């Protein structure tokens, strides 16, 4: 009962002791209290109760009872860091017990061997225990032993053996009422899914286990460790660090198990290193090493030493001593059969290479490279990284590129198993080293074309395929509705001059976590080769007039790849760090210019634009010709207002996350029917005045009447059905996707007031040819997929857009901050615009800064005038800027908007 219903078991045990029972029964009661304190409370109290239980068993003259208590005491002693005493208790327990009892003692000693990282001893004890437990028809303990054996197999990398044991154990658990052990089985299946490379399933199962434990009131420190491992593999290291640190604080608060604290410190150290917090990693890893050493847990201590060495290297402390330390760690991990051994060999080889010790580097890298042919995806990538470094040391650019290609192919296959766009984006960080090696090799030996290919190979790869649509999950949909309603209440409280009630904010954060969690559970499509980037195809599409400027960053410097007129040329520009700093100054200037009275800032902002041009384009600025320009910046330069650069101010200018993305947009045909949608959200200073004027200009229809649907939301009547057609030939010219004939549009539907509610807006946007949304925009740097547009019933978030079957062919976001993104992974962007581009949108107009509402109106009206004349978004935006008044507010407003894509 102490596992199936722990709190009830504790109460019953305390009641039993209050009735002054016989020594045998009192021993059982103290053992139950000791187990509860060991797992859920204070280990010091646990030891006191378990020693009392042992003494009472001896008084009762029951060898079997004494053996059972000694096993429980042994586990508690090991968890409290007293490994030698714990193992001695097991020796006495094995000697005192017999038959069925001894098998239970052996199972628990096997568990302790696993805790200590001594996996071979664990397998031996559990091998001896299982047949006896089966013979006794002890279903619960047999299932526990199978689960433990599967967990040990996973630690040794034997995923198939583990899966077989987990399957058998789960079938046994289904015949029992042991809810705690059932939750543990779900958690173990999550671990197995992770070890096999299935991150979404692992997250789903671990979340399910957490819900089960919560119903039992069970602490989840081991679950936290496993969840952190999965989060790190998914590229969510910062979240893993926060979870681990939170669990450490909670464990300290209850005086919990020393062994769990050491494991949590190890996880926190790994997460900190992956999150780029080297000093934090050093501190956590050093404490973990000391604790593991004191607990005699060599397997874990060796893993902690690996993280400690990695953190020291990250702080710039490479030395010959670290090569030797990393090599020793690699040898120990290999002797343990630990999957992390190749990672340690790679580390030793990398440090040796940096020191110029080529012979030592070759030896260590050769060992690490063996993992490239088997195992989970990240282990194979470790092997290919080692192979690429070997080739670089040998002076073989061809070998470097081949190893990098093979390694990134592994990452692509892994990425496509992830359904959530956030996970896909963050997972690319695993390939950053391979991509950088390939770019350097291309720069040295392959010329500008090859550098362009490798720049594209890892740039905005998430946009190469639509994200998996969120499932028709009623819980997810109702949670999103609840989030929207609550967010609207919080927003009303803010705009009303007060502060939201803290309870509302806490509930909003809880709903956000639930939405995100369910979204991360989505699995992706089967891996595929995808559409590989072709330089020749790009140059054909650009023709003689259009120039595409792709900015690649190598070793902190910007390299300009100028594409057009059938060739690719490379120019060196400035330092990325200086360009980023200048871009932030420009953003601050634009924010001030959004308000009247800041005219004196205008010359300063213009001067900053000239400095940005020198840093970002350098000598390439003189070779842009006179035609349209497409800019493809790296993720870290996404906030640059490109129209501010002097050489680009009067041009037809569009921006794209990658050349591949621009090509795809260029070749996307508009849907038939020409359906237009105009949306006006609440609370704009200008009241979204351009929407009313555009509605009158186009003779728009206001929706009348609604029909009920199953989800309880009131929707408009049937909309025009549109077919998705992404064929290559649409007859548009190469100049930024300029149509030869105007895209014919029908009378638009206007959604405003209470009609501008999220379900209705999404329904009208789906498959539209053109959409214009005037609303307050909010960018969430902490959680970019909750960036939003304010509608009548609350925020329209990125997660909502990802539910569209096809987003509008063209969409104009007349909103602040809609062109802001979070730069994640290797070179990926998360935000509103990047959510739309993979879903069928060929062109977006969006804003990278806060803007003046009143000044937006004439810009938008002039933009639509150009679109009515058959211009592309980029052409119409260029002409709209030129038509604005010359004052500072209007000039800053024009610079803040950019055209993305090629429509």
XYZ file of C-alpha atoms in Angstrom, residues 556-559 572-579 614-618:
17
model
C 32.125 36.356 -36.221
C 32.504 38.133 -39.564
C 29.746 38.812 -42.101
C 30.343 37.423 -45.599
C 33.678 40.492 -46.757
C 31.801 42.975 -44.589
C 32.007 43.866 -40.884
C 31.819 42.048 -37.569
C 28.506 40.518 -36.567
C 28.728 41.762 -32.965
C 29.119 45.374 -34.124
C 26.202 45.017 -36.535
C 28.929 49.325 -44.157
C 28.906 46.563 -41.551
C 26.401 44.334 -43.342
C 27.017 44.904 -47.034
C 30.509 46.394 -47.188
